[in-house]
Amino acid sequence: MMRQDGNQGMESTDSPLMQHMTTLIQETGPLTFARFMELALYDEEHGYYTTGGGRSPFATSPIGRAGGDFFTVPSLSPILAKCLVRQFAEIDERLGHPPVFHLVEMGPGDGTLLRDLLQECREQQASLLPRLACILVERSPVFRRRQQDTLAAWQEQGVGIRWVGDLQSIPDGSLTSTLLSNELVDAFPVHRVRMEEDGLRELYVISRDRALQERWGEPSTPELASFLSDLGVELPVGFTTEINLEAVSWIKQVARVLDRGVVITIDYGHTAQDYFATERKNGTLMGYYRHTVTTDPFTRVGEQDLTAHVNFSSLARTGEQVGLTTTGFTNLQHFLMSLGIDELVEGCDQESEAVQAAAQLLRPHGIGTTFKVLMQHKGIVVPTLRGLRHRAFFESVLEMVP
């Protein structure tokens, strides 16, 4: 049975996206929060990512300090690309220098990271560049156009770059590659759940008095309870959290398309033990609007970004079940240190972009420790990769909660 839980979410339904949601609720019933988040971010006509944050397709990108809602590590500086190319070169060696090395970036933003990666390949690994076959997995037509503009010069020089809407369009086991994602999984729609005295409840979105409101009800799928039990998690009464079933499906697709290679997932998040710690009893859902954190997902629907922290234990565990072996897990700071970020900025002007970005990434308790790096591999001998040389964690942290 559905029941009311306060009056959170009083956003008027006057906008086209809100009207669409209201009509959908009237026709099909309450929306799970995951469905609401899917529409808010990816609705074909009015979603945040498909419209560039509610902006004109020709306006500034939602990524970046100037006029954006958030910035990503690649938008700070090419320093991440400089380090990643060193890791790609080692993976290429472990694969035996294949004639075609697929570089797949999933959720490539405005194309900045791939542009910088190609430039660094030219400067650091000239033998790798002509063997690259780049695949960008992008569902947003607005972002795809931005990526095409950013990468046009490289295509004109003969670098192979193609776009696909999703991994499902890639044949089974067809890639010898590195599959890379940076701040992708946190943008997948999540189910919101809460443990009550009488069991697990799920958050739904309804329309009432020309506004969207929250209701708690029975879980929409038994997969939600299974997700928790598979990780050995028993939520205490009153604990609210997010469950990312789409991330589970995504990592299965990643494993399906990969024949031999490495998967690198960079994002902010936690292991299961930290994800379900007491300090996160209200969940991790956040909104971003003009570089300001917002807490109400029902304001500026389609104009603000919505994210939830990544459960890396779930990605690792699911990966192990479908053929991916966990190579290692660390934070971005240690990953970059292992790849020689200090060497790459040595001798640079202290006021340079590279040095300033490195300082942000290496600062104690900064974004370099907030972001984590999960590496998984398939079809190759268990590698010891340079990016994991200085590990912030032992692999046991990815195991189920005891």
XYZ file of C-alpha atoms in Angstrom:
402
model
C 0.000 0.000 0.000
C 1.217 3.484 -0.862
C 1.318 6.047 1.906
C 2.234 9.700 2.210
C 5.456 10.793 3.887
C 5.317 14.547 4.185
C 5.111 17.083 1.388
C 8.602 17.036 -0.067
C 8.749 17.978 -3.713
C 6.268 20.776 -4.340
C 7.651 21.752 -7.750
C 4.919 23.034 -10.069
C 4.126 20.814 -13.048
C 4.000 23.737 -15.482
C 7.195 22.867 -17.391
C 6.932 20.495 -20.398
C 8.939 17.794 -18.596
C 6.811 18.022 -15.452
C 3.656 17.907 -17.569
C 4.998 14.784 -19.277
C 5.666 13.178 -15.884
C 2.213 14.115 -14.628
C 0.565 12.596 -17.692
C 2.654 9.452 -17.334
C 1.655 9.102 -13.662
C -2.004 9.557 -14.558
C -1.758 6.897 -17.264
C 0.486 4.298 -15.595
C 0.479 5.084 -11.878
C 3.239 6.244 -9.505
C 6.809 6.337 -10.799
C 9.675 4.684 -9.001
C 12.340 7.218 -8.129
C 14.595 5.467 -10.641
C 12.063 6.134 -13.402
C 11.680 9.755 -12.279
C 15.471 10.190 -12.320
C 15.693 8.556 -15.758
C 13.199 11.061 -17.141
C 14.781 14.040 -15.365
C 18.210 13.230 -16.793
C 17.555 11.446 -20.086
C 14.080 12.290 -21.413
C 14.563 12.594 -25.171
C 13.166 16.133 -25.407
C 13.614 17.697 -21.959
C 16.105 15.647 -19.908
C 19.139 17.266 -18.286
C 21.741 15.388 -20.335
C 19.810 15.319 -23.591
C 19.330 19.101 -23.534
C 22.669 20.034 -22.017
C 21.220 20.978 -18.640
C 18.166 22.738 -19.977
C 20.370 24.980 -22.101
C 20.147 25.682 -25.783
C 22.162 23.117 -27.784
C 24.411 26.018 -28.770
C 24.880 27.350 -25.210
C 27.750 26.575 -22.896
C 28.174 23.031 -21.647
C 26.944 22.083 -18.141
C 30.526 20.860 -17.561
C 33.126 23.377 -16.471
C 33.707 26.277 -14.145
C 32.291 28.947 -16.461
C 28.539 28.687 -16.830
C 28.371 24.991 -15.902
C 26.762 23.080 -13.061
C 29.783 20.949 -12.166
C 33.335 20.301 -13.278
C 35.026 16.986 -13.961
C 38.668 16.019 -13.471
C 39.394 16.189 -17.247
C 37.945 19.705 -17.355
C 40.604 20.825 -14.851
C 43.655 19.839 -16.874
C 45.096 17.172 -19.232
C 46.984 15.687 -16.258
C 44.564 12.746 -15.937
C 45.073 11.925 -19.625
C 48.859 12.097 -19.217
C 48.693 9.462 -16.486
C 46.097 7.270 -18.188
C 48.159 6.978 -21.363
C 50.970 5.492 -19.287
C 48.506 2.905 -18.013
C 47.171 2.226 -21.521
C 50.704 1.567 -22.753
C 51.196 -1.086 -20.080
C 47.837 -2.693 -20.890
C 48.782 -2.684 -24.581
C 51.975 -4.548 -23.699
C 50.077 -7.125 -21.630
C 47.750 -7.679 -24.580
C 50.724 -8.313 -26.869
C 50.414 -5.076 -28.860
C 47.300 -6.130 -30.829
C 46.916 -4.740 -34.359
C 43.721 -3.005 -33.204
C 43.486 -1.597 -29.685
C 39.922 -0.569 -28.880
C 39.701 2.442 -26.592
C 36.118 2.659 -25.379
C 35.028 5.663 -23.366
C 31.590 5.340 -21.812
C 29.896 8.618 -20.967
C 32.555 10.829 -22.585
C 31.112 14.210 -21.576
C 32.147 16.908 -24.033
C 35.004 14.857 -25.522
C 37.763 16.647 -23.606
C 39.239 13.512 -22.068
C 39.522 11.594 -25.354
C 40.962 14.655 -27.076
C 43.643 14.886 -24.373
C 44.252 11.129 -24.478
C 44.889 11.250 -28.210
C 47.270 14.161 -27.806
C 49.173 12.336 -25.066
C 49.314 9.169 -27.182
C 50.922 11.200 -29.943
C 53.493 12.613 -27.501
C 54.120 9.551 -25.307
C 53.106 6.447 -27.285
C 53.365 7.161 -31.011
C 53.221 3.439 -31.865
C 49.863 3.066 -30.112
C 48.067 5.956 -31.818
C 47.700 4.413 -35.326
C 46.343 1.183 -33.816
C 43.635 2.910 -31.802
C 39.999 2.317 -32.667
C 38.026 4.700 -30.462
C 34.416 4.033 -29.543
C 32.377 6.621 -27.655
C 29.265 5.338 -25.900
C 26.898 8.311 -25.747
C 23.119 8.456 -25.661
C 22.701 12.248 -25.586
C 22.477 13.920 -29.013
C 23.589 17.240 -27.496
C 26.708 15.781 -25.949
C 27.417 13.751 -29.068
C 27.481 16.959 -31.121
C 29.832 18.553 -28.600
C 32.117 15.520 -28.763
C 32.135 15.571 -32.553
C 33.142 19.233 -32.517
C 35.871 18.595 -29.959
C 37.290 15.631 -31.858
C 36.771 16.786 -35.453
C 40.449 17.634 -35.961
C 41.511 14.132 -34.909
C 39.035 12.502 -37.261
C 40.360 14.678 -40.083
C 43.817 13.289 -39.291
C 42.536 9.746 -39.765
C 42.024 8.617 -36.179
C 39.180 6.099 -36.083
C 36.374 7.383 -33.856
C 32.819 6.121 -33.900
C 29.775 6.629 -31.717
C 27.251 4.137 -30.361
C 24.204 4.820 -28.237
C 24.813 1.955 -25.833
C 26.890 -1.153 -25.296
C 24.089 -3.402 -26.558
C 24.978 -2.457 -30.131
C 28.482 -3.933 -29.727
C 28.799 -7.688 -30.506
C 29.723 -10.207 -27.827
C 33.440 -10.552 -27.132
C 34.415 -8.250 -29.981
C 36.757 -5.915 -28.109
C 40.435 -6.179 -27.297
C 40.600 -3.039 -25.327
C 40.506 -0.722 -22.396
C 36.986 0.265 -21.432
C 37.088 3.543 -19.526
C 34.435 5.482 -17.659
C 34.943 8.662 -15.699
C 32.020 9.933 -13.622
C 29.489 7.826 -15.472
C 28.008 5.370 -12.995
C 27.074 8.078 -10.490
C 24.606 9.434 -13.082
C 22.697 6.169 -13.512
C 19.108 6.318 -12.189
C 18.767 4.792 -8.725
C 15.962 3.300 -6.681
C 15.557 4.874 -3.248
C 14.624 2.532 -0.413
C 14.085 2.756 3.334
C 13.931 0.091 6.004
C 10.873 0.325 8.210
C 9.584 -1.789 11.082
C 7.516 -3.900 8.713
C 10.215 -4.300 6.076
C 11.818 -2.675 3.057
C 9.944 0.183 1.370
C 10.597 1.974 -1.896
C 10.142 5.654 -2.742
C 7.631 6.500 -5.469
C 6.778 9.801 -7.139
C 3.141 10.858 -7.514
C 1.374 13.965 -8.807
C -1.009 15.865 -6.571
C -2.313 19.423 -6.659
C -0.180 20.204 -9.724
C 3.002 19.163 -7.919
C 5.205 16.093 -7.665
C 5.262 14.459 -4.241
C 6.879 11.461 -2.578
C 5.168 8.298 -1.397
C 6.623 5.159 0.181
C 5.278 1.778 -0.845
C 6.078 -1.859 -1.476
C 9.263 -2.510 -3.488
C 8.649 -2.514 -7.237
C 10.900 -5.542 -7.752
C 12.386 -8.313 -5.583
C 15.768 -7.381 -7.092
C 16.041 -4.580 -4.531
C 16.010 -6.929 -1.558
C 18.271 -9.370 -3.445
C 20.783 -6.587 -4.101
C 21.153 -6.013 -0.371
C 21.205 -9.676 0.605
C 23.834 -10.486 -2.041
C 26.119 -7.940 -0.380
C 25.309 -9.263 3.083
C 23.623 -5.994 4.054
C 20.896 -5.714 6.691
C 19.671 -2.142 6.866
C 18.684 -0.832 10.306
C 15.194 0.576 10.757
C 15.032 4.165 9.525
C 17.973 3.802 7.116
C 17.419 5.334 3.656
C 19.730 4.515 0.755
C 20.024 4.137 -3.006
C 20.201 0.924 -5.024
C 21.676 1.173 -8.508
C 20.289 -1.742 -10.490
C 21.334 -0.091 -13.748
C 24.986 -0.266 -12.671
C 24.570 -4.019 -12.256
C 23.188 -4.316 -15.793
C 25.908 -2.033 -17.132
C 28.854 -4.018 -15.762
C 27.297 -7.173 -17.206
C 27.228 -5.506 -20.627
C 30.851 -4.420 -20.196
C 31.868 -8.012 -19.488
C 29.839 -9.251 -22.465
C 31.529 -7.075 -25.091
C 35.076 -7.529 -23.774
C 37.183 -10.370 -25.138
C 40.533 -9.380 -23.634
C 41.483 -6.268 -21.780
C 40.964 -4.037 -18.765
C 38.029 -2.055 -17.408
C 38.831 1.192 -15.577
C 35.998 2.801 -13.613
C 36.700 6.212 -12.065
C 34.000 7.751 -9.918
C 33.149 8.963 -6.453
C 31.726 6.324 -4.186
C 32.372 3.743 -1.520
C 32.742 0.084 -0.741
C 29.614 -1.576 0.653
C 30.888 -1.297 4.208
C 31.225 2.472 3.848
C 28.192 2.946 1.634
C 25.876 1.590 4.306
C 27.675 3.172 7.261
C 25.635 5.092 9.832
C 26.804 8.493 8.601
C 25.017 7.786 5.306
C 21.709 6.816 6.881
C 19.922 9.355 4.650
C 21.548 8.151 1.433
C 23.955 9.844 -0.974
C 21.629 11.452 -3.536
C 22.695 14.966 -4.560
C 21.798 17.572 -7.123
C 24.098 20.099 -8.771
C 23.013 23.432 -10.178
C 25.517 26.167 -11.060
C 28.200 24.544 -8.877
C 25.847 24.519 -5.901
C 24.808 21.331 -4.145
C 21.055 20.925 -3.897
C 19.130 18.445 -1.772
C 15.662 18.461 -3.358
C 15.457 16.390 -6.562
C 12.064 17.910 -7.370
C 13.341 21.436 -7.965
C 14.534 22.561 -11.400
C 13.639 19.149 -12.823
C 15.555 18.704 -16.075
C 17.801 21.666 -15.253
C 19.850 20.259 -12.374
C 22.144 17.244 -12.382
C 21.222 14.337 -10.094
C 23.803 11.858 -8.827
C 24.286 9.139 -6.227
C 27.565 7.710 -4.998
C 28.794 4.467 -6.573
C 28.752 1.166 -4.719
C 32.066 -0.306 -5.878
C 31.526 -3.579 -4.003
C 28.462 -4.215 -6.150
C 30.397 -3.539 -9.369
C 33.252 -5.817 -8.290
C 30.973 -8.620 -7.117
C 28.781 -8.557 -10.212
C 31.865 -8.414 -12.413
C 33.273 -11.532 -10.781
C 29.994 -13.330 -11.499
C 30.113 -12.537 -15.237
C 33.773 -13.111 -16.070
C 35.629 -10.014 -14.899
C 38.435 -10.464 -12.391
C 39.080 -7.672 -9.916
C 42.556 -6.339 -10.662
C 42.585 -3.833 -7.825
C 40.915 -0.907 -6.128
C 42.424 2.371 -5.002
C 41.675 6.066 -4.879
C 42.484 8.515 -7.654
C 45.268 10.138 -5.661
C 47.201 6.889 -5.282
C 46.410 5.880 -8.871
C 47.951 9.082 -10.220
C 50.912 8.875 -7.864
C 51.583 5.331 -9.033
C 51.579 6.523 -12.643
C 54.130 9.224 -11.917
C 52.091 12.409 -11.740
C 54.997 14.042 -9.893
C 57.329 13.281 -12.818
C 54.843 14.697 -15.302
C 54.680 18.097 -13.608
C 58.345 18.235 -12.638
C 59.930 21.349 -14.066
C 56.587 22.963 -14.917
C 55.792 26.513 -13.897
C 54.246 26.370 -10.421
C 51.378 28.536 -11.668
C 50.717 26.306 -14.675
C 47.415 24.526 -15.220
C 49.045 21.094 -14.821
C 50.666 21.944 -11.481
C 47.506 23.548 -10.117
C 45.415 20.520 -11.120
C 47.961 18.117 -9.620
C 47.844 20.070 -6.367
C 44.060 19.695 -6.214
C 44.205 15.987 -6.971
C 46.953 15.228 -4.457
C 45.745 17.416 -1.604
C 44.911 15.407 1.568
C 41.152 14.875 1.878
C 40.665 16.467 -1.556
C 38.957 15.129 -4.673
C 41.837 12.731 -5.285
C 40.816 10.782 -2.186
C 37.087 11.165 -2.810
C 37.305 9.603 -6.260
C 38.030 5.882 -6.455
C 39.442 3.701 -9.230
C 38.238 0.133 -9.787
C 40.212 -1.960 -12.273
C 38.958 -5.286 -13.633
C 40.386 -7.529 -16.322
C 39.386 -10.400 -18.593
C 41.168 -12.800 -20.922
C 44.714 -12.024 -19.785
C 47.027 -13.335 -17.108
C 46.377 -11.631 -13.781
C 48.285 -8.402 -14.280
C 50.171 -6.273 -11.829
C 49.452 -2.864 -13.274
C 51.423 0.256 -12.519
C 48.377 2.292 -11.546
C 47.847 -0.011 -8.571
C 51.412 0.092 -7.320
C 50.566 2.358 -4.377
C 47.286 0.910 -3.198
C 45.169 2.818 -0.736
C 43.144 -0.303 0.038
C 43.388 -4.050 0.237
C 41.073 -5.981 -2.071
C 39.192 -7.298 0.969
C 37.421 -3.950 1.313
C 35.374 -4.857 -1.762
C 34.036 -8.000 -0.163
C 30.554 -8.334 1.247
C 29.668 -6.649 4.493
C 30.254 -9.210 7.295
